[in-house]
XYZ file of C-alpha atoms in Angstrom:
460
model
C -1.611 -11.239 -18.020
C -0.149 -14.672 -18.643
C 3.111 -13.683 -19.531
C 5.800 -16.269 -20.140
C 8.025 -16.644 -17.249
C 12.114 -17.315 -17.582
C 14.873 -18.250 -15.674
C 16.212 -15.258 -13.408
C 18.785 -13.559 -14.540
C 22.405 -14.139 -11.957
C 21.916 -11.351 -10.042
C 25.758 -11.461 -8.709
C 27.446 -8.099 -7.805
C 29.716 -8.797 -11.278
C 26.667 -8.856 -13.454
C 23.509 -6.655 -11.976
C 26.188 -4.030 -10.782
C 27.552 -1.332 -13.020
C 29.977 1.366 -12.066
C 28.509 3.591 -9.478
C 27.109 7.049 -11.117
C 28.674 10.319 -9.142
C 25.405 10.625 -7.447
C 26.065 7.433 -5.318
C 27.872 6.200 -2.124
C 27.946 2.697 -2.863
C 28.220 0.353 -5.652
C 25.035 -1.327 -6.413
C 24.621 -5.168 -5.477
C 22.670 -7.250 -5.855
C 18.528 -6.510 -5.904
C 15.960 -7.623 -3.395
C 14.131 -10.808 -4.131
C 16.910 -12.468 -6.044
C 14.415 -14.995 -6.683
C 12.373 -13.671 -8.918
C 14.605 -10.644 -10.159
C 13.983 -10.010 -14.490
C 12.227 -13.304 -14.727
C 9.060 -11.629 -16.246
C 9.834 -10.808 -20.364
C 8.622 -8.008 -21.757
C 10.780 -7.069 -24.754
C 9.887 -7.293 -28.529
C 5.983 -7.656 -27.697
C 2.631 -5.639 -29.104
C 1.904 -2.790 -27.008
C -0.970 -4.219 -25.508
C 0.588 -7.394 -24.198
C 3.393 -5.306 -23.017
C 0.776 -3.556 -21.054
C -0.266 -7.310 -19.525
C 3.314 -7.991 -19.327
C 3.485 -5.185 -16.768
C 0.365 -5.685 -15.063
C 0.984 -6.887 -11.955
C 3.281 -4.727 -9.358
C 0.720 -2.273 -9.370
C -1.743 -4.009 -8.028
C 0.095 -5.440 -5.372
C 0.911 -1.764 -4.376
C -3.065 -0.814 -4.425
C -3.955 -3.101 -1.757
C -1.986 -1.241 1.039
C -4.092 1.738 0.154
C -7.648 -0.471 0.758
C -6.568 -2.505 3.387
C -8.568 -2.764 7.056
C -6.306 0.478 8.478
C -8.235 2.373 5.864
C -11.632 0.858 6.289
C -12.183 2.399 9.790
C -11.502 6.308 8.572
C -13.747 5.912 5.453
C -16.752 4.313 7.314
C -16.214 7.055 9.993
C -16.812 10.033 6.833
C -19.573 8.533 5.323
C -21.234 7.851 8.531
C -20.772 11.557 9.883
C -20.609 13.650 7.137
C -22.218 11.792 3.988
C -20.852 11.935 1.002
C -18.910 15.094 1.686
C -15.218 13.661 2.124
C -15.279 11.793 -1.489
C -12.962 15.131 -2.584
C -10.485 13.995 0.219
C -10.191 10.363 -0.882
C -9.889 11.156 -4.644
C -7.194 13.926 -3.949
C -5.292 11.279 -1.622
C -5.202 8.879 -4.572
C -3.928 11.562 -6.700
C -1.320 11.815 -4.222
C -0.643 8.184 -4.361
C -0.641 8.387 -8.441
C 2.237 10.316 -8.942
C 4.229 8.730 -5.718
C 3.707 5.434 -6.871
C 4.705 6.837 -10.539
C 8.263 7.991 -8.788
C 8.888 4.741 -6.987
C 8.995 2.781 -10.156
C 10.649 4.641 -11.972
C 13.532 4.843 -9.028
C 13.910 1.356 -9.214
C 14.060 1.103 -13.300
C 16.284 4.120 -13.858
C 18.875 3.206 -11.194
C 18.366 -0.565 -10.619
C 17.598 -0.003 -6.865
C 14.954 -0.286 -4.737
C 14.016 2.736 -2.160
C 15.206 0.561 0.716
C 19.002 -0.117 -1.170
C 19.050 3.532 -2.450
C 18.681 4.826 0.714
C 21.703 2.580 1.902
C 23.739 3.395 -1.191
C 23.314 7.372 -0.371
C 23.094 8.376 3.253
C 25.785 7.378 6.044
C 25.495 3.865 7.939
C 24.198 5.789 11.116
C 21.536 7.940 9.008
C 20.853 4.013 6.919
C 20.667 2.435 10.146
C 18.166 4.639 11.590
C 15.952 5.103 8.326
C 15.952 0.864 8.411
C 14.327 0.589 12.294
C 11.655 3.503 11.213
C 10.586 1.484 8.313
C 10.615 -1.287 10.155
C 8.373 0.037 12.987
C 5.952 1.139 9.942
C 5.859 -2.452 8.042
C 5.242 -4.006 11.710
C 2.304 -1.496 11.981
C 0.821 -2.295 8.680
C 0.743 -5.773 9.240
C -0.664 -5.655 12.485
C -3.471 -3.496 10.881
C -3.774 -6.225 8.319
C -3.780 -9.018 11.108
C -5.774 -7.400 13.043
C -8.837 -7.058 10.012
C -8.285 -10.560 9.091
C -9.372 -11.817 12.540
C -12.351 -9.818 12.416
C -13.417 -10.968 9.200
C -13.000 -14.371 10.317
C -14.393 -13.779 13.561
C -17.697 -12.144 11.902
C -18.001 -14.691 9.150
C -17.518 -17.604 11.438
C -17.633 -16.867 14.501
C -13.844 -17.674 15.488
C -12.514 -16.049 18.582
C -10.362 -12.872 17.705
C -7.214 -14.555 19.266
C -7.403 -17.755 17.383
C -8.122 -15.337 13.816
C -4.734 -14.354 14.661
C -3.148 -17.258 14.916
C -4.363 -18.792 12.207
C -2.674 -15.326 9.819
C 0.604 -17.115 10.884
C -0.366 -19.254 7.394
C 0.150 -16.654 5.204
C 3.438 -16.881 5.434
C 3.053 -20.308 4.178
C 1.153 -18.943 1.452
C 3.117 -16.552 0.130
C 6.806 -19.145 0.314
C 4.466 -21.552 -2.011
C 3.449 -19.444 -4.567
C 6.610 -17.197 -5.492
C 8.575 -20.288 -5.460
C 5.825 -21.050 -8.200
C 6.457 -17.931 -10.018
C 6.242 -14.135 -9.270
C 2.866 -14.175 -11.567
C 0.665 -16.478 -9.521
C 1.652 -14.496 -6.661
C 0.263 -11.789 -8.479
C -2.634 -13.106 -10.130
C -3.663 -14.106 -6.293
C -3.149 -10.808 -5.675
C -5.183 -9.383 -8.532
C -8.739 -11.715 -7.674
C -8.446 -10.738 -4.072
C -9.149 -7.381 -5.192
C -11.681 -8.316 -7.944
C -13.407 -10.033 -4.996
C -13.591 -7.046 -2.863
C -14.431 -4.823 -5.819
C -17.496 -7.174 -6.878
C -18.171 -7.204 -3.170
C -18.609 -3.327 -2.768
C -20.308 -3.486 -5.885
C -23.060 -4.871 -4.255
C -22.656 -3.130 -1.178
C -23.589 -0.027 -3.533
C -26.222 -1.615 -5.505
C -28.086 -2.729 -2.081
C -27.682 0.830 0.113
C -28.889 2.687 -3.336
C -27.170 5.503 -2.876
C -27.716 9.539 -4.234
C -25.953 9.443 -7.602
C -25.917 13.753 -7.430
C -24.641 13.423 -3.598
C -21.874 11.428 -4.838
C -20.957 13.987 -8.020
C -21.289 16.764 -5.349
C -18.664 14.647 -2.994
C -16.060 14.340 -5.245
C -16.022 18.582 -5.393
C -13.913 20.100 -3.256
C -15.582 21.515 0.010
C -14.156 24.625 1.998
C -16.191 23.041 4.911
C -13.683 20.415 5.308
C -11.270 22.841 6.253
C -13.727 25.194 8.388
C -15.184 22.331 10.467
C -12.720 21.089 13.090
C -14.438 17.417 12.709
C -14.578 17.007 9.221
C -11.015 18.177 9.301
C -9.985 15.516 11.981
C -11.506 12.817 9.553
C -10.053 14.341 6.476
C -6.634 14.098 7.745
C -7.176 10.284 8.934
C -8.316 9.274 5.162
C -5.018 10.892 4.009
C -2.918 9.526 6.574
C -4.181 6.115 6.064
C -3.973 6.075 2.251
C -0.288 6.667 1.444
C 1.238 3.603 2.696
C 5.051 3.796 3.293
C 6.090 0.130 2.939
C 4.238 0.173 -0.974
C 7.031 2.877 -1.929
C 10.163 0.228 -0.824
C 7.515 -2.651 -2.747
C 6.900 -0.590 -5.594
C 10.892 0.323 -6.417
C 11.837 -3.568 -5.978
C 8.636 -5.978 -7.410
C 9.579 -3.441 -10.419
C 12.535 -4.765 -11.594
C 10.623 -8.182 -11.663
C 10.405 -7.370 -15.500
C 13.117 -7.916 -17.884
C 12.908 -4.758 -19.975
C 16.162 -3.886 -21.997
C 18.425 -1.575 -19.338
C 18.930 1.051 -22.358
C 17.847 4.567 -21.962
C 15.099 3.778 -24.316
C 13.704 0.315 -22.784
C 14.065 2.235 -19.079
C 11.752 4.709 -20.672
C 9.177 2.616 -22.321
C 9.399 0.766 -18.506
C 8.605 2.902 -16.802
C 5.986 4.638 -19.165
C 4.082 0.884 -18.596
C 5.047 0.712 -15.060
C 2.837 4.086 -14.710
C 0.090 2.808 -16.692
C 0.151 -0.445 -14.191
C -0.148 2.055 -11.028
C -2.039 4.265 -12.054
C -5.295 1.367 -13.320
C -4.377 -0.386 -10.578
C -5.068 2.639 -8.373
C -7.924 3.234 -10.062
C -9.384 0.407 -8.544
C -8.535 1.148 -5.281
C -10.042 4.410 -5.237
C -13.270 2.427 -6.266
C -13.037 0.457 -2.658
C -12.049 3.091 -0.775
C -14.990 5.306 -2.123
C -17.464 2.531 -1.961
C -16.557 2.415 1.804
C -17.485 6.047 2.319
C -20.530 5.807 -0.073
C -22.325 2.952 1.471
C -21.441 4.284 4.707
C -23.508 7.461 3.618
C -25.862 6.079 2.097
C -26.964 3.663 5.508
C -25.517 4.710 8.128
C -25.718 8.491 7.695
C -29.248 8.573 5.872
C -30.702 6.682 9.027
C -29.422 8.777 11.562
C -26.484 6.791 12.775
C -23.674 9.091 12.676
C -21.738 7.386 15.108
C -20.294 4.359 13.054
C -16.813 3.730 12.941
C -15.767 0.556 14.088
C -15.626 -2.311 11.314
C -17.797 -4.687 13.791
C -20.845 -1.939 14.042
C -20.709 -1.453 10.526
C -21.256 -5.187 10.113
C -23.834 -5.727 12.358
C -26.571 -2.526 11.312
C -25.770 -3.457 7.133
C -28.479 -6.096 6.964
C -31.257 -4.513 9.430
C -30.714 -1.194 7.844
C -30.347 -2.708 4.128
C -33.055 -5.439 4.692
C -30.456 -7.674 2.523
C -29.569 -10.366 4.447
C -26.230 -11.236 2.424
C -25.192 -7.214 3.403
C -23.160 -7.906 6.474
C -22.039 -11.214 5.122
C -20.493 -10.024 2.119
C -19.154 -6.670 4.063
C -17.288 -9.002 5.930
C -16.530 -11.245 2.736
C -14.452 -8.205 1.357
C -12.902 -7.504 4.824
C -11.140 -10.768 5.031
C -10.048 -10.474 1.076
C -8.793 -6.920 1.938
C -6.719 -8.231 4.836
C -5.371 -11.943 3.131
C -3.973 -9.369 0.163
C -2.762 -6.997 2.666
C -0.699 -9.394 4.643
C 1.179 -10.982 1.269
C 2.250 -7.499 -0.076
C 3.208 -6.835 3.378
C 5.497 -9.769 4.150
C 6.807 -8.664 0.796
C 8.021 -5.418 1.667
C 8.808 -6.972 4.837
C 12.153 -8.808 3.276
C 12.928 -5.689 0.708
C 13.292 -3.623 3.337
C 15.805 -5.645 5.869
C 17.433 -7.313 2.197
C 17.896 -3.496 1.011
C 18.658 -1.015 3.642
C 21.140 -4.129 5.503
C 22.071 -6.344 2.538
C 21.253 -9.345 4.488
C 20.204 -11.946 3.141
C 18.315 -14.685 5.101
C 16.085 -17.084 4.186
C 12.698 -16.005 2.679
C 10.331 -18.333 5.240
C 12.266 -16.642 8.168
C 11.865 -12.907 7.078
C 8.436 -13.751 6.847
C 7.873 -15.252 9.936
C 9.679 -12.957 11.735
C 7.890 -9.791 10.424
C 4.449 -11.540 11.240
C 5.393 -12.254 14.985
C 5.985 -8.780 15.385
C 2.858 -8.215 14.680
C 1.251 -11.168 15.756
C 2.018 -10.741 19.551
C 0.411 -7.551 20.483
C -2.545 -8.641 18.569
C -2.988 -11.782 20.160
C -2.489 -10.002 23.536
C -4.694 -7.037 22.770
C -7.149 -9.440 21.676
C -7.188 -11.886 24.446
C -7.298 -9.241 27.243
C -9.368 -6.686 25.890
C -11.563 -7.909 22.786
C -13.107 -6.083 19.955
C -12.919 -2.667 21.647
C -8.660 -3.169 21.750
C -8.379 -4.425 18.602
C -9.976 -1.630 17.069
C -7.977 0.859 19.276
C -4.740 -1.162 18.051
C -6.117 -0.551 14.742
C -6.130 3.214 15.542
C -2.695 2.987 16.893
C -1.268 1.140 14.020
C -2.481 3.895 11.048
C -0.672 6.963 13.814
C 2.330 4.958 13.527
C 2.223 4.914 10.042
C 1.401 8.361 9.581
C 4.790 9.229 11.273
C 7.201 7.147 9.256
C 5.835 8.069 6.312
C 7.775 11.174 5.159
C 11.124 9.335 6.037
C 9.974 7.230 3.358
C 8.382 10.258 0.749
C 11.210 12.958 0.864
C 14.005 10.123 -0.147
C 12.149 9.114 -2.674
C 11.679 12.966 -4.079
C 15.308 13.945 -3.258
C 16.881 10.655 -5.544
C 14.065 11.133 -8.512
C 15.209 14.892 -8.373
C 19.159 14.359 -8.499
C 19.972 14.748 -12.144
C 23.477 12.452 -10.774
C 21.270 9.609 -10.195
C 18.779 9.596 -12.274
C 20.241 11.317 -15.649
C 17.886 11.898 -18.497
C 15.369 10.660 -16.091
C 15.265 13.273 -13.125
C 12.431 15.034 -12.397
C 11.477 18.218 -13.997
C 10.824 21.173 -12.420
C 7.621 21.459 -11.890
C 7.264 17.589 -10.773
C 10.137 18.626 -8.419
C 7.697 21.448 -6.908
C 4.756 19.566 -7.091
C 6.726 16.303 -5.217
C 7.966 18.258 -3.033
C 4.811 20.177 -1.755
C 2.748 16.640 -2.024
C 5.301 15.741 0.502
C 5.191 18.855 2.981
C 1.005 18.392 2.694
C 1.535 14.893 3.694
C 4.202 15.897 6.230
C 2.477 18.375 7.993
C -1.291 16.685 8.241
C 0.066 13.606 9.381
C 1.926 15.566 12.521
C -1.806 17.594 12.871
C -3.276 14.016 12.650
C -0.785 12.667 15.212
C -1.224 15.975 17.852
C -4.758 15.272 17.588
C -4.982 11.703 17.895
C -2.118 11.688 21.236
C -4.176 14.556 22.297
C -7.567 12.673 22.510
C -6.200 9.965 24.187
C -4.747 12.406 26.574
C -8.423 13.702 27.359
């Protein structure tokens, strides 16, 4: 993965924008994250170190689909139902697969990102109001990611939950330093953070020793998922928490980071690669997000305690139940890994999205900071006047949120990969188009069952 890395191309409106296609509004301008825009090559290499050469965006995109908002809903099916709701978490990473797949190949085909297509398609009022959803949604992932990173630390060290986030103001800091160091470090960060949580789980699995034929039999469809009203509540939290909306604006944009030939041929062979990046990348995070479940089942549910949800329970019954004393340490290890990754791909997304759907451009170090404090402030409140048990409702609150922005974000994305006007040799065929589409309406209509649910509950 240690590709060379080059000057950027000038991404001025002159030179990145060619005439707008029929199926446009707007002219394209220039991409989000000048900075680092084509500075990867990938041309005139082996296959196999174009495949490194491309390595990279797809792994920034799996870590919103293992971060903290997820770890809640998996340790909550394990814990109550076994090993049962493995089907649901390998059918939402399907899902994630093939709309990962489309947001690449969005942004290689037509040279936007989701955000700027958006903008270059539908009317200012209809732009306007797509911008504030998505930015209610990236606010709501990273609180979610702030909000798991001051539990880790507070577990692992004992630091209150209001100083843990404080101190995930930093990562803002973080992030500046290394893309000004090159797009790959960034990723290569990126990339052990979730070889740490991977090895982490690893163990986890190893330790809790769990039933190798319960965890075949999980990953087969049950029609008691859909019978039981519980498992069904659960169900539809693991596949409202997987498919992150901000990762399909990242996705489109970290994209064009490469500098493959913008030919019909070198936009195919992209985004053939691209897919291969996503979809290994993916893999991995269906790995976490299963591991969650699994050693969930195999403590917590084995011993009776069918109750576990919360991130800090899970952490304190590991080691008594495991009899491994490093259990709840490195649980909470891979916690804080899961939420530092989080929080760069999500100040990421943070500036594509106001760059793209606004074409404002303002300094990198303020995006960032801005996008945090949103976050940062109703964690730091929540956490100072209510503790763990409002955190974890925040946390709760954060993934509902998400749930509901999240076809704004899918059915653009389906409608422009489906427009032969846009996308030209590269549209969708029909039975992606079907498939797309219905992947979207499933998505659609569990997360408004999730959300009637959840509202309703708190009603009660």
């Amino acid at each position: 993965m240690s590709a060379p890395v080059t000057k950027p191309d000038e991404p001025t409106a002159e030179s990145a924008a060619p005439p707008a296609p029929s199926g446009w509004r707007r002219t394209r301008v220039t991409p989000s994250l000048a900075e680092v825009y084509r500075t990867i090559p990938v041309a005139h290499q082996h296959w196999f170190r174009k495949i490194l050469a491309f390595a990279g965006p797809g792994y920034l995109v799996a870590v919103g689909y293992m971060d903290p908002g997820n770890w809640a809903t998996d340790l909550a099916g394990g814990s109550q139902f076994g090993y049962t709701l493995l089907s649901v978490i390998l059918i939402s990473n399907l899902m994630a697969v093939l709309l990962q797949g489309l947001s690449s190949k969005l942004g290689i085909v037509t040279g936007r990102d989701l955000a700027q297509a958006c903008r270059d398609h539908y009317s200012k009022p209809v732009g306007f109001a797509l911008w504030v959803l998505c930015e209610i949604a990236i606010a709501a992932c990273d609180l979610a990611e702030v909000i798991g990173t001051a539990i880790a630390l507070n577990l692992l060290f004992g630091i209150p939950l209001a100083w843990g986030v404080a101190i995930t103001a930093l990562d803002v800091l973080i992030v500046l330093y290394l893309q000004n160091k090159g797009f790959r470090l960034l990723e290569a960060l990126v990339i052990s953070l979730v070889a740490v949580v991977g090895i982490c789980f690893l163990f986890e699995i190893i330790v809790s020793r769990p039933e190798i034929s319960g965890i075949v039999k999980g990953f087969v469809p049950h029609i008691e998922v859909i019978r039981n009203p519980q498992m069904l509540y659960i169900a539809m939290g693991i596949l409202g928490a997987t498919v992150m909306p901000h990762n399909l604006y990242l996705h489109s944009s970290i994209v064009q980071t490469r500098k493959y030939e913008e030919t019909t041929d070198g936009k195919r062979e992209a985004v053939r690669y691209a897919f291969i990046d996503s979809t290994i990348a993916l893999s991995f995070a269906l790995f976490i997000n299963a591991s969650i479940l699994i050693v969930a089942a195999a403590t917590f549910h084995r011993s009776g305690n069918t109750q576990v949800a919360e991130i800090q329970d899970a952490y304190q019954l590991l080691t008594p139940l495991l009899g491994v004393g490093a259990a709840s340490v490195v649980f909470a290890l891979a916690l804080l890994a899961s939420g530092q990754n989080s929080t760069i791909t999500g100040t990421l997304a943070g500036q594509i999205v106001m760059e793209g759907f606004l074409n404002l451009r303002i300094r990198p170090w303020l995006r960032r900071l801005i996008t945090r404090g949103i976050a940062i402030v109703p964690a730091a409140i929540t956490a100072i006047l209510y503790g763990a048990s409002g955190t974890a409702k925040l946390l709760v609150l954060s993934q509902v949120i998400l749930s509901l922005q999240l076809s704004f974000a899918v059915f653009p994305l389906v409608i422009f990969t489906s427009d032969p006007r846009k996308m030209g040799p590269f549209v969708n065929p029909r039975w992606l188009k079907v498939l797309a589409y219905t992947i979207g309406g499933v998505i659609a209509s569990l997360n408004v069952w999730l959300l009637v649910q959840t509202v309703g509950g708190w009603l009660d």
